[in-house]
CSV table of C-alpha atoms in Angstrom, one decimal:
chain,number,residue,atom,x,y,z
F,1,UNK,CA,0.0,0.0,0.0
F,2,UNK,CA,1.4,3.4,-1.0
F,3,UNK,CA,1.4,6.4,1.7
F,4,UNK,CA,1.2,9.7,-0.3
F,5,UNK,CA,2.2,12.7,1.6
F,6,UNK,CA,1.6,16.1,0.1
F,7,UNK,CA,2.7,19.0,2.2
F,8,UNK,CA,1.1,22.4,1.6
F,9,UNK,CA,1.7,25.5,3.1
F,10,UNK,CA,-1.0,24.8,5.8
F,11,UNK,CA,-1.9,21.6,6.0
F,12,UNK,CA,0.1,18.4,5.5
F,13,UNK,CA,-2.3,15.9,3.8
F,14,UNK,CA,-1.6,11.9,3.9
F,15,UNK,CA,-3.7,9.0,1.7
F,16,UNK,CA,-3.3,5.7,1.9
F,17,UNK,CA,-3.7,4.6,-1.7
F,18,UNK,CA,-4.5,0.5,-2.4
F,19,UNK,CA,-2.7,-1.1,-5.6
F,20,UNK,CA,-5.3,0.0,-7.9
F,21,UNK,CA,-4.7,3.6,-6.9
F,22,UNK,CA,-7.6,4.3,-5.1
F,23,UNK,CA,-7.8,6.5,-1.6
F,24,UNK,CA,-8.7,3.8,1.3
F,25,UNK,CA,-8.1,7.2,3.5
F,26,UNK,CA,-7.1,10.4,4.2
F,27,UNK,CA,-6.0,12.2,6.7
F,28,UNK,CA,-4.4,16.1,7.7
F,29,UNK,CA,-2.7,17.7,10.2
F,30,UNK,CA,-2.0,21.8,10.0
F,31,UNK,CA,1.6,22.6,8.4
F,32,UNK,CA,5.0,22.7,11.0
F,33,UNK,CA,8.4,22.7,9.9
F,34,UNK,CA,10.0,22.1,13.3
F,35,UNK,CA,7.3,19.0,13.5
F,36,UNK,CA,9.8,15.9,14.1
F,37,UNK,CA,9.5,13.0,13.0
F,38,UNK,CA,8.9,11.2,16.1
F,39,UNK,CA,5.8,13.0,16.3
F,40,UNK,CA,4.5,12.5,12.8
F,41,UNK,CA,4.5,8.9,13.7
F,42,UNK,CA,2.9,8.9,16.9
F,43,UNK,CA,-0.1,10.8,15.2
F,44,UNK,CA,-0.3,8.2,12.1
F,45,UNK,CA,0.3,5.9,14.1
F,46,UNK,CA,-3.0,6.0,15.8
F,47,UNK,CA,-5.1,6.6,12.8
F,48,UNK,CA,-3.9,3.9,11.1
F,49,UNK,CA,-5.0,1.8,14.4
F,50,UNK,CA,-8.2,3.3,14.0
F,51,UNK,CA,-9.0,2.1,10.2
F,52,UNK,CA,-8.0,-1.4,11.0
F,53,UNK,CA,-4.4,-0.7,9.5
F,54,UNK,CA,-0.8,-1.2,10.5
F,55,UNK,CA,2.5,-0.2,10.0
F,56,UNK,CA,3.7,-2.4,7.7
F,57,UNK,CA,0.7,-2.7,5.6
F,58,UNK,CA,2.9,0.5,3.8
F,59,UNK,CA,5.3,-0.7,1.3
F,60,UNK,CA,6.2,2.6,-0.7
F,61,UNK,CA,6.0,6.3,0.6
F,62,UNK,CA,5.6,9.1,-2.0
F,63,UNK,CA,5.8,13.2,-0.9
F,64,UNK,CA,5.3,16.4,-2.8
F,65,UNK,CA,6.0,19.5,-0.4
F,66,UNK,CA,6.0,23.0,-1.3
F,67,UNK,CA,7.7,23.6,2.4
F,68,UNK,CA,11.3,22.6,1.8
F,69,UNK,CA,12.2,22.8,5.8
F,70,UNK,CA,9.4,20.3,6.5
F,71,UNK,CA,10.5,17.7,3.7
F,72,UNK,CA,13.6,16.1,6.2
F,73,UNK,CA,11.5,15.4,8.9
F,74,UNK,CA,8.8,13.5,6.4
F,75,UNK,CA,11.7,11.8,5.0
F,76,UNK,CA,13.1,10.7,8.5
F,77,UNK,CA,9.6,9.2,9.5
F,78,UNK,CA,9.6,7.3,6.5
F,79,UNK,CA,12.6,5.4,6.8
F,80,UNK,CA,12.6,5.3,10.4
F,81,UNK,CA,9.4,3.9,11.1
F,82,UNK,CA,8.1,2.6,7.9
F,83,UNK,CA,11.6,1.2,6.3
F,84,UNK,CA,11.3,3.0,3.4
F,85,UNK,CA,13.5,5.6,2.0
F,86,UNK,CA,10.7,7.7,0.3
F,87,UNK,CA,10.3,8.9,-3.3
F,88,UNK,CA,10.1,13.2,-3.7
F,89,UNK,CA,8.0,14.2,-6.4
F,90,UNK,CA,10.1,16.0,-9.4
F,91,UNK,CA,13.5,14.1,-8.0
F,92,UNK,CA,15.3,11.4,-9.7
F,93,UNK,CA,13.8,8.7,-10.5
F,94,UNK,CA,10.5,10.0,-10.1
F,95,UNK,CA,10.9,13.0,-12.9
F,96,UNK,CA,7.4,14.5,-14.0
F,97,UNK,CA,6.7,12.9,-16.8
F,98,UNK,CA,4.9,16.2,-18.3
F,99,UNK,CA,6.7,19.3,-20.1
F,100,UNK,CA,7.0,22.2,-17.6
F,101,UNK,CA,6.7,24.9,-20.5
F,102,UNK,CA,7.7,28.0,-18.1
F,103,UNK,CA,10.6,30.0,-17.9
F,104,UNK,CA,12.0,28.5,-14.4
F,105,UNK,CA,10.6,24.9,-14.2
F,106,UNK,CA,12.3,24.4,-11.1
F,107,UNK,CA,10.7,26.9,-9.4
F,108,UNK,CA,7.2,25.8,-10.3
F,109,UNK,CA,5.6,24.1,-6.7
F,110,UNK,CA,5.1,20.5,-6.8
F,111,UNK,CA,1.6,20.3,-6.2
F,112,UNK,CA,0.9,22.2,-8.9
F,113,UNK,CA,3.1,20.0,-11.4
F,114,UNK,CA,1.0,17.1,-9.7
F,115,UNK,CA,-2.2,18.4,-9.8
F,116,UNK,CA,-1.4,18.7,-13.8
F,117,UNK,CA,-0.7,15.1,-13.8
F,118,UNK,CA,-3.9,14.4,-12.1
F,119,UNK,CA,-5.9,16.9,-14.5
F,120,UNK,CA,-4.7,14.6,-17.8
F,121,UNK,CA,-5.9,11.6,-16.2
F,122,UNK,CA,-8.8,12.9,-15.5
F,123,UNK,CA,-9.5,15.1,-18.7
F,124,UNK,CA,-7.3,13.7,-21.4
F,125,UNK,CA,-6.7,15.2,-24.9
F,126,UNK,CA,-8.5,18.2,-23.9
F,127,UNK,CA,-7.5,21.7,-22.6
F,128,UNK,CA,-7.5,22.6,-18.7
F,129,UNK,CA,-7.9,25.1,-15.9
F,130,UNK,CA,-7.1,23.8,-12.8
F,131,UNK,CA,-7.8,26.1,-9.4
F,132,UNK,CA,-6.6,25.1,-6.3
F,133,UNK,CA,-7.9,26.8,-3.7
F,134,UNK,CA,-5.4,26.9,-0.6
F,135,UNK,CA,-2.9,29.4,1.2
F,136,UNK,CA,-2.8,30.9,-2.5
F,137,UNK,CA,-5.4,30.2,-5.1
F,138,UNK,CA,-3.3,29.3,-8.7
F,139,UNK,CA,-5.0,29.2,-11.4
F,140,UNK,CA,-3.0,26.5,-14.2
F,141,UNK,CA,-3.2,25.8,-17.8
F,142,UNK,CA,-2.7,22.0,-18.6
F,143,UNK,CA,-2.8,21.7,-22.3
F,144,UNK,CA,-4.5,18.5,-24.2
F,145,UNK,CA,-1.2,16.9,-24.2
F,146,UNK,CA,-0.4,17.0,-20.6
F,147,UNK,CA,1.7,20.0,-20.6
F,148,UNK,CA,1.7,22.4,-17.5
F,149,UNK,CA,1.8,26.0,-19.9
F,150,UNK,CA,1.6,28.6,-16.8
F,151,UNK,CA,-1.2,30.4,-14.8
F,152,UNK,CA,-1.5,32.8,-11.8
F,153,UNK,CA,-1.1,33.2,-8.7
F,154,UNK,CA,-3.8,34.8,-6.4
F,155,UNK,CA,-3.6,35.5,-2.3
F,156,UNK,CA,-5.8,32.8,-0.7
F,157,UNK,CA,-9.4,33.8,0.5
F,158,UNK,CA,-8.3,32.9,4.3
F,159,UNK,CA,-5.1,35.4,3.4
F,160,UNK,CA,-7.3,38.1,2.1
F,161,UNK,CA,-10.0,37.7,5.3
F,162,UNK,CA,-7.1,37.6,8.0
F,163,UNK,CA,-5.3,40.8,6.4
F,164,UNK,CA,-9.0,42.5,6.4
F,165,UNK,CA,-9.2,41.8,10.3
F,166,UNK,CA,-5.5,42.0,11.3
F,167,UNK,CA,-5.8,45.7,9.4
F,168,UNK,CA,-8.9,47.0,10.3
F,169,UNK,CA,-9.3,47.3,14.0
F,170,UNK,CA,-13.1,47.4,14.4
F,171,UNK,CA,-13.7,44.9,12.0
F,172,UNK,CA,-14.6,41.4,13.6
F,173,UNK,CA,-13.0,37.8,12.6
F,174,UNK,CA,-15.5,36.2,10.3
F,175,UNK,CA,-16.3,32.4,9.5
F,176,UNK,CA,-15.8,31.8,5.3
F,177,UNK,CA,-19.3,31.3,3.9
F,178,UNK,CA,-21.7,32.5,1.6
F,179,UNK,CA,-23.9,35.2,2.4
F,180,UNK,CA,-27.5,34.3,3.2
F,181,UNK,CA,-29.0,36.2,-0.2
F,182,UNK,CA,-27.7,37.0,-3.4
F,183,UNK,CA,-27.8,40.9,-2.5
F,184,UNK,CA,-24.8,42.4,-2.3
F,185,UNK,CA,-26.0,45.7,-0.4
F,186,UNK,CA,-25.6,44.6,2.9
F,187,UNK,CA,-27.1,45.9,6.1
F,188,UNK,CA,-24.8,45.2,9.2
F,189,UNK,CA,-21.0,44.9,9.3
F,190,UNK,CA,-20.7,41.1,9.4
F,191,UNK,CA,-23.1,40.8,6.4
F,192,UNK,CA,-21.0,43.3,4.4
F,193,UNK,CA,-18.0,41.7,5.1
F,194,UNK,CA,-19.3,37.8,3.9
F,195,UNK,CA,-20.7,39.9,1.1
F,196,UNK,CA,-17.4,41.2,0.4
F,197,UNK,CA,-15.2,38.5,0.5
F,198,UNK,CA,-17.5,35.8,-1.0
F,199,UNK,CA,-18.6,37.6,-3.9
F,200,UNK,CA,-15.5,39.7,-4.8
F,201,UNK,CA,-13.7,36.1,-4.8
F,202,UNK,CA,-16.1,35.0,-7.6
F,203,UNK,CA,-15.8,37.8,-9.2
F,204,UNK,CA,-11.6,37.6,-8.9
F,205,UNK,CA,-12.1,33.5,-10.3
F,206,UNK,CA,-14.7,34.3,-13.1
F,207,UNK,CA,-12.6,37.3,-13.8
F,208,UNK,CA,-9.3,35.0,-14.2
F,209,UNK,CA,-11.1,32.1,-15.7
F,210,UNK,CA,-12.8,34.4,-18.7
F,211,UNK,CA,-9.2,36.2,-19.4
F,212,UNK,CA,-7.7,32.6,-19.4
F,213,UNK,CA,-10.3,31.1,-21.6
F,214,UNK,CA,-10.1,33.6,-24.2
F,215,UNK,CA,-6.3,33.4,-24.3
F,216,UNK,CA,-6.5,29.9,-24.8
F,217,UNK,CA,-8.7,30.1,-27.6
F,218,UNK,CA,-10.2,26.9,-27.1
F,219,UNK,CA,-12.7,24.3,-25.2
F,220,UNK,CA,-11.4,24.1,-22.0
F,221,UNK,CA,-12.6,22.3,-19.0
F,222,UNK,CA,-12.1,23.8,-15.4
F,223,UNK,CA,-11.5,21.7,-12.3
F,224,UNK,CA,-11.3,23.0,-8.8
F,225,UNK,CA,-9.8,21.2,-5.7
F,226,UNK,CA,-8.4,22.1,-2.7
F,227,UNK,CA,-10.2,22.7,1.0
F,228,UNK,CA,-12.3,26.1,0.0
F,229,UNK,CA,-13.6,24.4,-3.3
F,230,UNK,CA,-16.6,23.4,-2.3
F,231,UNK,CA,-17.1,26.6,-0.9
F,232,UNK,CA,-17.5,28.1,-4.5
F,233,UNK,CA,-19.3,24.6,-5.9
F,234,UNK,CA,-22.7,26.2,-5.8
F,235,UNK,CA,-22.0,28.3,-8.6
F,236,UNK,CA,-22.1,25.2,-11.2
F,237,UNK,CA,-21.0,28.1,-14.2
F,238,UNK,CA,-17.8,28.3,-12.8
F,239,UNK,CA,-16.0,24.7,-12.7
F,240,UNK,CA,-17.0,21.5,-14.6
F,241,UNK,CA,-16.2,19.3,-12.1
F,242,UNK,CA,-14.8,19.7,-8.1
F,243,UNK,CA,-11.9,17.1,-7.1
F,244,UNK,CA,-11.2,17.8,-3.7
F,245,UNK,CA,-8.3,14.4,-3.9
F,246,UNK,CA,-6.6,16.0,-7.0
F,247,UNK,CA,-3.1,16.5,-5.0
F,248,UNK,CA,-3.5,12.9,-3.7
F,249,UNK,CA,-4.8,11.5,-7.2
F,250,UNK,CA,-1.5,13.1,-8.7
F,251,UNK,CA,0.8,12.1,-6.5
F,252,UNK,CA,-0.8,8.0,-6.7
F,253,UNK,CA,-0.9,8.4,-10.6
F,254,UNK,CA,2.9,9.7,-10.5
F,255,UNK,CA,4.2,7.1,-8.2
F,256,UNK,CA,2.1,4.2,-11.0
F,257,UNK,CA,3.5,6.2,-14.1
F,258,UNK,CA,7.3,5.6,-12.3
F,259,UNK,CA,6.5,1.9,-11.5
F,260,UNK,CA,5.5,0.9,-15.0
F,261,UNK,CA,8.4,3.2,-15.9
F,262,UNK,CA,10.6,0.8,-13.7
């Protein structure tokens, strides 16, 4: 059983993935570099109790990290409690597989590069938009061949609410959700600031996603993941489909695609 591990800027998010590359389960814990491995284990340790699973039911251990001080301590509870030293996503021998057509390919993150994989499995021989709502929102053009040809980077929602509250001192902290109407004239301060964030977010993601389509010039199908995407899901005009596993799904498919490679 494969152990994906992909580690984003504010969650850390592990799968156990069976030998036909399906999730079994999935699990998170918030992002710390100075997190050892020690206590990694002791955590996953206990979930895997939970779901009937042990240690050594893990036979390979994948990771795609964005956080490069966090990616020792990952590697240091793979080999030390699972036996395993651990693949890295975009490191010898597991190399993408997919043009990077950018001007620095090595500085584009890895989950981004995975999510691409993920998007042509998904959407072959067609072009895509992916969004991945997260500390950042991106915004990524796969072509119909499986190329990653660039996008944008946005601030995340949570980014742009906590700068709104840790700016403005009478302002209160507010939960992310959409507002109770479609109006957009709001009527007390908490209602004006849902209305604000919510709605000038879809207006930032249609905004992106028309400019992006009419570059591209072509059919192109939209797929959101990430924690906040379902958050957004209820306006069915904006994505064709919602894959909240699409990190995960990458990283499985990438770690298959170096296996047959093998």
């Amino acid at each position: 059983m494969l152990l994906a591990v992909d580690n984003g800027n504010t969650n850390v998010k592990f799968a156990l993935v069976d030998d036909a590359g399906e999730i079994e389960q999935r699990w998170r814990i918030a992002t710390d570099a100075r997190r050892t491995a020690d206590e990694y284990a002791v955590w996953l340790d206990q979930l895997l109790q939970m779901e009937g699973h042990k240690r050594s039911d893990i036979d390979a251990v994948i990771i795609a990290t964005v956080v490069p001080r966090a990616l020792h301590n990952l590697q240091v509870l793979s080999q030390k409690y699972f036996g395993i030293d651990a693949l890295v996503a975009g490191r010898e021998p597991v190399s993408w597989g997919i043009a990077l057509k950018v001007d620095e390919p090595r500085a584009l993150g890895a989950d981004r590069a995975v999510n691409a994989i993920a998007a042509q499995a998904l959407e072959p021989r067609v072009d895509k938009i992916v969004i991945s709502f997260g500390t950042a929102t991106t915004f990524d053009h796969i072509g119909a061949d499986g190329s990653y040809l660039g996008g944008s980077i946005a601030p995340g929602i949570n980014l742009s609410l906590d700068a709104l509250y840790n700016a403005a001192a009478m302002l209160p902290r507010i939960a992310i959700e959409p507002p109770p109407s479609q109006s957009v004239i709001g009527r007390d301060t908490v209602g004006q600031m849902q209305i604000g964030i919510y709605f000038g977010y879809v207006g930032l993601i249609e905004g992106l996603l028309g400019r992006m389509k009419s570059e591209i010039g072509r059919p192109v199908k939209v797929i959101a993941t990430g924690g906040l995407a379902a958050l957004f899901q209820q306006h069915s005009h904006l994505f064709d489909r919602v894959e909240p596993d699409l990190t995960l799904r990458g990283l499985a498919k990438l770690y298959a695609n170096r296996e047959g490679g093998a």
